[in-house]
mmCIF file of C-alpha atoms in Angstrom:
data_model
loop_
_atom_site.group_PDB
_atom_site.id
_atom_site.type_symbol
_atom_site.label_atom_id
_atom_site.label_comp_id
_atom_site.label_asym_id
_atom_site.label_seq_id
_atom_site.Cartn_x
_atom_site.Cartn_y
_atom_site.Cartn_z
ATOM 1 C CA MET A 1 0.000 0.000 0.000
ATOM 2 C CA ASN A 2 1.273 3.441 -0.917
ATOM 3 C CA LEU A 3 0.044 5.429 2.068
ATOM 4 C CA GLU A 4 1.244 8.560 3.765
ATOM 5 C CA LEU A 5 2.442 8.428 7.378
ATOM 6 C CA TRP A 6 -0.839 9.750 8.821
ATOM 7 C CA GLN A 7 -2.752 7.163 6.801
ATOM 8 C CA TRP A 8 -0.603 4.376 8.190
ATOM 9 C CA ILE A 9 -1.275 5.618 11.707
ATOM 10 C CA VAL A 10 -5.020 5.633 11.019
ATOM 11 C CA VAL A 11 -5.130 2.137 9.506
ATOM 12 C CA VAL A 12 -3.033 0.701 12.346
ATOM 13 C CA LEU A 13 -5.591 2.155 14.745
ATOM 14 C CA ALA A 14 -8.384 0.631 12.652
ATOM 15 C CA ALA A 15 -6.657 -2.767 12.766
ATOM 16 C CA LEU A 16 -6.423 -2.439 16.558
ATOM 17 C CA PHE A 17 -10.163 -1.709 16.659
ATOM 18 C CA ILE A 18 -10.835 -4.881 14.652
ATOM 19 C CA GLY A 19 -9.144 -6.950 17.330
ATOM 20 C CA VAL A 20 -10.988 -5.223 20.178
ATOM 21 C CA SER A 21 -14.307 -5.521 18.352
ATOM 22 C CA LYS A 22 -13.989 -9.279 17.967
ATOM 23 C CA THR A 23 -13.156 -9.980 21.613
ATOM 24 C CA ALA A 24 -15.020 -7.229 23.477
ATOM 25 C CA ILE A 25 -16.931 -4.321 21.883
ATOM 26 C CA GLY A 26 -18.546 -5.406 18.629
ATOM 27 C CA GLY A 27 -19.552 -1.925 17.491
ATOM 28 C CA LEU A 28 -15.911 -0.945 17.030
ATOM 29 C CA GLY A 29 -15.798 -3.257 14.034
ATOM 30 C CA MET A 30 -17.967 -0.892 12.040
ATOM 31 C CA VAL A 31 -15.738 2.008 13.085
ATOM 32 C CA SER A 32 -12.731 0.189 11.637
ATOM 33 C CA VAL A 33 -14.622 -0.609 8.434
ATOM 34 C CA ALA A 34 -15.487 3.079 8.074
ATOM 35 C CA ILE A 35 -11.841 4.089 8.603
ATOM 36 C CA PHE A 36 -10.556 1.725 5.924
ATOM 37 C CA ALA A 37 -13.298 2.894 3.547
ATOM 38 C CA ASN A 38 -12.067 6.473 3.987
ATOM 39 C CA VAL A 39 -8.408 5.608 3.372
ATOM 40 C CA LEU A 40 -8.932 3.118 0.531
ATOM 41 C CA PRO A 41 -11.569 2.981 -2.223
ATOM 42 C CA ALA A 42 -14.705 1.496 -0.666
ATOM 43 C CA ARG A 43 -14.800 -1.656 -2.819
ATOM 44 C CA GLU A 44 -11.070 -2.277 -2.382
ATOM 45 C CA ALA A 45 -11.379 -1.712 1.364
ATOM 46 C CA SER A 46 -14.032 -4.437 1.620
ATOM 47 C CA GLY A 47 -11.640 -7.086 0.321
ATOM 48 C CA PHE A 48 -8.603 -5.693 2.104
ATOM 49 C CA VAL A 49 -10.213 -5.865 5.543
ATOM 50 C CA LEU A 50 -11.496 -9.452 5.230
ATOM 51 C CA PRO A 51 -8.235 -11.317 6.070
ATOM 52 C CA LEU A 52 -7.738 -9.038 9.086
ATOM 53 C CA LEU A 53 -11.246 -9.879 10.275
ATOM 54 C CA ILE A 54 -10.549 -13.590 9.920
ATOM 55 C CA CYS A 55 -7.359 -13.293 11.991
ATOM 56 C CA ALA A 56 -9.343 -11.625 14.770
ATOM 57 C CA ASP A 57 -12.139 -14.194 14.376
ATOM 58 C CA LEU A 58 -9.634 -16.983 15.014
ATOM 59 C CA VAL A 59 -8.566 -15.403 18.306
ATOM 60 C CA ALA A 60 -12.161 -14.737 19.366
ATOM 61 C CA ALA A 61 -13.356 -18.240 18.472
ATOM 62 C CA ARG A 62 -10.462 -19.816 20.338
ATOM 63 C CA SER A 63 -11.159 -17.622 23.363
ATOM 64 C CA TYR A 64 -14.940 -18.038 23.603
ATOM 65 C CA ARG A 65 -15.844 -21.167 21.627
ATOM 66 C CA GLU A 66 -17.016 -23.107 24.697
ATOM 67 C CA HIS A 67 -19.822 -20.567 25.100
ATOM 68 C CA THR A 68 -21.128 -20.968 21.518
ATOM 69 C CA GLN A 69 -24.873 -21.573 21.199
ATOM 70 C CA TRP A 70 -25.033 -23.718 18.076
ATOM 71 C CA THR A 71 -28.820 -23.809 17.952
ATOM 72 C CA HIS A 72 -28.936 -20.126 17.063
ATOM 73 C CA LEU A 73 -26.157 -20.476 14.484
ATOM 74 C CA LEU A 74 -27.659 -23.446 12.679
ATOM 75 C CA ARG A 75 -30.839 -21.436 12.127
ATOM 76 C CA LEU A 76 -28.832 -18.634 10.511
ATOM 77 C CA PHE A 77 -26.176 -20.352 8.377
ATOM 78 C CA PRO A 78 -28.236 -21.428 5.321
ATOM 79 C CA TRP A 79 -29.840 -17.994 5.046
ATOM 80 C CA THR A 80 -26.565 -16.160 5.568
ATOM 81 C CA ALA A 81 -24.846 -18.222 2.879
ATOM 82 C CA GLY A 82 -27.671 -17.309 0.514
ATOM 83 C CA GLY A 83 -27.231 -13.645 1.414
ATOM 84 C CA VAL A 84 -23.485 -13.835 0.660
ATOM 85 C CA ILE A 85 -24.217 -15.266 -2.793
ATOM 86 C CA LEU A 86 -26.803 -12.536 -3.406
ATOM 87 C CA GLY A 87 -24.282 -9.870 -2.370
ATOM 88 C CA TRP A 88 -21.671 -11.367 -4.684
ATOM 89 C CA MET A 89 -24.136 -11.195 -7.574
ATOM 90 C CA CYS A 90 -25.009 -7.564 -6.802
ATOM 91 C CA MET A 91 -21.466 -6.321 -6.097
ATOM 92 C CA GLY A 92 -20.705 -5.733 -9.752
ATOM 93 C CA MET A 93 -23.941 -3.837 -10.361
ATOM 94 C CA ILE A 94 -23.737 -1.107 -7.681
ATOM 95 C CA ASN A 95 -21.201 1.609 -6.998
ATOM 96 C CA ASP A 96 -19.558 2.468 -3.672
ATOM 97 C CA ARG A 97 -22.100 5.132 -2.723
ATOM 98 C CA GLU A 98 -25.091 2.930 -3.501
ATOM 99 C CA ALA A 99 -23.623 0.119 -1.398
ATOM 100 C CA SER A 100 -23.123 2.450 1.573
ATOM 101 C CA LEU A 101 -26.681 3.794 1.350
ATOM 102 C CA LEU A 102 -28.140 0.316 1.073
ATOM 103 C CA VAL A 103 -26.236 -1.176 3.985
ATOM 104 C CA GLY A 104 -26.694 1.890 6.181
ATOM 105 C CA GLY A 105 -30.445 1.805 5.644
ATOM 106 C CA ILE A 106 -30.620 -1.892 6.530
ATOM 107 C CA VAL A 107 -28.583 -1.412 9.713
ATOM 108 C CA LEU A 108 -30.735 1.467 10.959
ATOM 109 C CA ALA A 109 -33.904 -0.458 10.145
ATOM 110 C CA MET A 110 -32.658 -3.385 12.238
ATOM 111 C CA VAL A 111 -31.801 -1.091 15.171
ATOM 112 C CA ALA A 112 -35.326 0.333 15.025
ATOM 113 C CA LEU A 113 -36.725 -3.198 14.883
ATOM 114 C CA HIS A 114 -34.800 -4.206 17.984
ATOM 115 C CA LEU A 115 -35.997 -1.150 19.914
ATOM 116 C CA TRP A 116 -39.580 -1.957 18.948
ATOM 117 C CA ARG A 117 -39.220 -5.595 19.909
ATOM 118 C CA SER A 118 -37.648 -4.702 23.261
ATOM 119 C CA ARG A 119 -40.839 -2.827 24.222
ATOM 120 C CA LYS A 120 -43.077 -5.834 23.636
ATOM 121 C CA THR A 121 -44.341 -7.669 26.699
ATOM 122 C CA THR A 122 -44.105 -11.090 25.026
ATOM 123 C CA ASP A 123 -41.359 -12.831 23.132
ATOM 124 C CA GLU A 124 -43.494 -15.267 21.159
ATOM 125 C CA ASP A 125 -41.879 -14.389 17.806
ATOM 126 C CA GLU A 126 -38.369 -14.059 19.168
ATOM 127 C CA HIS A 127 -37.338 -17.479 17.889
ATOM 128 C CA SER A 128 -39.501 -17.350 14.778
ATOM 129 C CA PHE A 129 -38.433 -18.816 11.450
ATOM 130 C CA GLY A 130 -39.038 -15.521 9.659
ATOM 131 C CA PHE A 131 -36.868 -13.473 12.023
ATOM 132 C CA ALA A 132 -33.860 -15.794 11.650
ATOM 133 C CA ALA A 133 -34.312 -15.966 7.866
ATOM 134 C CA THR A 134 -34.528 -12.180 7.521
ATOM 135 C CA ILE A 135 -31.481 -11.503 9.688
ATOM 136 C CA GLY A 136 -29.533 -14.302 8.000
ATOM 137 C CA VAL A 137 -30.097 -13.094 4.431
ATOM 138 C CA LEU A 138 -29.467 -9.443 5.303
ATOM 139 C CA ALA A 139 -26.335 -10.310 7.298
ATOM 140 C CA GLY A 140 -24.930 -12.364 4.433
ATOM 141 C CA PHE A 141 -25.675 -9.632 1.910
ATOM 142 C CA THR A 142 -24.226 -6.803 3.993
ATOM 143 C CA THR A 143 -21.117 -8.729 5.014
ATOM 144 C CA LEU A 144 -20.257 -9.375 1.364
ATOM 145 C CA ILE A 145 -20.961 -5.815 0.270
ATOM 146 C CA ALA A 146 -19.287 -3.931 3.122
ATOM 147 C CA ASN A 147 -18.232 -6.265 5.964
ATOM 148 C CA ALA A 148 -21.158 -4.707 7.798
ATOM 149 C CA ALA A 149 -22.991 -7.686 9.282
ATOM 150 C CA GLY A 150 -21.851 -6.903 12.836
ATOM 151 C CA PRO A 151 -24.820 -4.658 13.685
ATOM 152 C CA LEU A 152 -27.282 -7.190 12.273
ATOM 153 C CA MET A 153 -25.744 -10.011 14.279
ATOM 154 C CA ALA A 154 -25.898 -7.778 17.343
ATOM 155 C CA ILE A 155 -29.628 -7.271 16.796
ATOM 156 C CA TYR A 156 -30.156 -11.019 16.458
ATOM 157 C CA LEU A 157 -28.104 -12.020 19.510
ATOM 158 C CA LEU A 158 -29.572 -9.261 21.674
ATOM 159 C CA ALA A 159 -33.037 -10.448 20.667
ATOM 160 C CA MET A 160 -32.049 -13.957 21.816
ATOM 161 C CA ARG A 161 -31.166 -12.392 25.197
ATOM 162 C CA LEU A 162 -27.902 -14.261 25.483
ATOM 163 C CA PRO A 163 -25.603 -13.603 28.449
ATOM 164 C CA LYS A 164 -22.427 -11.726 27.591
ATOM 165 C CA MET A 165 -20.113 -14.731 27.226
ATOM 166 C CA GLN A 166 -22.635 -16.736 25.162
ATOM 167 C CA TYR A 167 -23.107 -13.665 22.966
ATOM 168 C CA MET A 168 -19.356 -13.449 22.345
ATOM 169 C CA GLY A 169 -18.869 -17.164 21.709
ATOM 170 C CA THR A 170 -21.799 -17.419 19.305
ATOM 171 C CA ALA A 171 -20.766 -14.293 17.395
ATOM 172 C CA ALA A 172 -17.121 -15.381 17.201
ATOM 173 C CA VAL A 173 -17.855 -18.757 15.625
ATOM 174 C CA PHE A 174 -20.494 -17.287 13.312
ATOM 175 C CA PHE A 175 -18.128 -14.695 11.855
ATOM 176 C CA LEU A 176 -15.187 -17.087 11.574
ATOM 177 C CA ILE A 177 -17.277 -19.438 9.433
ATOM 178 C CA ILE A 178 -19.030 -16.768 7.366
ATOM 179 C CA ASN A 179 -15.923 -14.651 6.741
ATOM 180 C CA SER A 180 -14.011 -17.751 5.640
ATOM 181 C CA PHE A 181 -16.928 -18.643 3.342
ATOM 182 C CA LYS A 182 -16.633 -15.193 1.715
ATOM 183 C CA VAL A 183 -12.983 -15.532 0.684
ATOM 184 C CA PRO A 184 -13.458 -17.252 -2.722
ATOM 185 C CA PHE A 185 -16.155 -14.738 -3.645
ATOM 186 C CA MET A 186 -13.831 -11.822 -2.818
ATOM 187 C CA VAL A 187 -11.007 -13.423 -4.812
ATOM 188 C CA ASN A 188 -13.403 -13.875 -7.736
ATOM 189 C CA LEU A 189 -14.205 -10.155 -7.587
ATOM 190 C CA ASP A 190 -10.451 -9.314 -7.483
ATOM 191 C CA LEU A 191 -10.918 -7.658 -4.090
ATOM 192 C CA ILE A 192 -8.301 -9.917 -2.461
ATOM 193 C CA SER A 193 -4.900 -10.047 -4.164
ATOM 194 C CA TRP A 194 -1.276 -10.721 -3.287
ATOM 195 C CA GLN A 195 -0.772 -6.962 -2.969
ATOM 196 C CA SER A 196 -3.586 -6.657 -0.432
ATOM 197 C CA ILE A 197 -2.291 -9.702 1.476
ATOM 198 C CA THR A 198 1.094 -7.977 1.797
ATOM 199 C CA GLY A 199 -0.606 -5.000 3.407
ATOM 200 C CA ASN A 200 -2.532 -7.346 5.689
ATOM 201 C CA LEU A 201 0.696 -8.898 6.987
ATOM 202 C CA ILE A 202 1.904 -5.471 8.122
ATOM 203 C CA LEU A 203 -1.301 -4.857 10.099
ATOM 204 C CA VAL A 204 -1.898 -8.316 11.603
ATOM 205 C CA PRO A 205 0.190 -7.596 14.759
ATOM 206 C CA ALA A 206 -2.113 -4.640 15.537
ATOM 207 C CA VAL A 207 -5.152 -6.934 15.125
ATOM 208 C CA PHE A 208 -3.721 -9.468 17.580
ATOM 209 C CA LEU A 209 -2.828 -6.707 20.056
ATOM 210 C CA GLY A 210 -6.396 -5.392 19.869
ATOM 211 C CA ALA A 211 -7.785 -8.888 20.422
ATOM 212 C CA PHE A 212 -5.606 -9.282 23.522
ATOM 213 C CA ILE A 213 -6.794 -5.926 24.877
ATOM 214 C CA GLY A 214 -10.394 -6.914 24.209
ATOM 215 C CA ARG A 215 -10.059 -10.171 26.134
ATOM 216 C CA ARG A 216 -8.706 -8.289 29.125
ATOM 217 C CA ILE A 217 -11.477 -5.694 29.245
ATOM 218 C CA LEU A 218 -14.486 -7.907 28.449
ATOM 219 C CA THR A 219 -14.805 -9.289 31.968
ATOM 220 C CA LYS A 220 -14.899 -5.738 33.315
ATOM 221 C CA ILE A 221 -17.801 -4.576 31.114
ATOM 222 C CA ASP A 222 -21.264 -4.554 32.715
ATOM 223 C CA GLN A 223 -23.925 -6.590 30.831
ATOM 224 C CA LYS A 224 -26.274 -3.614 30.348
ATOM 225 C CA LEU A 225 -23.419 -1.379 29.253
ATOM 226 C CA PHE A 226 -22.242 -4.128 26.894
ATOM 227 C CA GLU A 227 -25.660 -4.375 25.232
ATOM 228 C CA ALA A 228 -26.011 -0.585 25.018
ATOM 229 C CA LEU A 229 -22.595 -0.249 23.354
ATOM 230 C CA ALA A 230 -23.422 -2.993 20.851
ATOM 231 C CA LEU A 231 -26.740 -1.376 19.935
ATOM 232 C CA TRP A 232 -25.835 2.300 19.773
ATOM 233 C CA LEU A 233 -22.473 1.858 18.098
ATOM 234 C CA SER A 234 -24.382 -0.119 15.481
ATOM 235 C CA ALA A 235 -26.776 2.810 15.030
ATOM 236 C CA LEU A 236 -23.899 5.276 14.695
ATOM 237 C CA ALA A 237 -22.242 2.995 12.165
ATOM 238 C CA GLY A 238 -25.441 2.910 10.122
ATOM 239 C CA LEU A 239 -25.621 6.704 10.127
ATOM 240 C CA LYS A 240 -21.989 6.901 9.065
ATOM 241 C CA LEU A 241 -22.712 4.698 6.066
ATOM 242 C CA LEU A 242 -25.599 6.967 5.058
ATOM 243 C CA PHE A 243 -23.828 10.293 5.464
#
């Protein structure tokens, strides 16, 4: 990557945020995505960030895998895979600005949905087929277009009312599998190349450092604060994509 010094400083910080987001504060992941999209062309940034995300996913999955709730994941995987394929098909037909508007609108709609659902006195549809299918397809689509499935997964896991550690374990395994599934599609779109991999290798140490920091601070985060951070950072990320 041919970047100026200030740009290197910014992307190192973004790589650090990726690590922290995967092991502690999920909303920081969207912040890092936004940073890379401002330093690199938006489409190029989508492919560039993916290997860094997978490195952080490996640390998170290793750290929290015993807390994974597979029942929730198995309901999502087929739909998410379909959403990834749909995103791959659409990637060549939309420009960077259209992708940002589309994903930002979906994220904000899901935040609004969660706020509405949280006010209901019953949870009869919480585990419904339609809810899992909708979140799965949208998460797959948005993760292929802009690595922006984090907010959608947050909405889903918060709706399942998982304790903090189960939330982290389920999210970690989900993203490790889905991000790995995306790799051949990104290579097909020429968004992952040997040049981008070289840049990834420079930033991987910052990702691992961020993941270590995240593991240390997670146990100190209150459950209500944790959920609030996940929700409102998702909302801010959606607004950032729109504006």
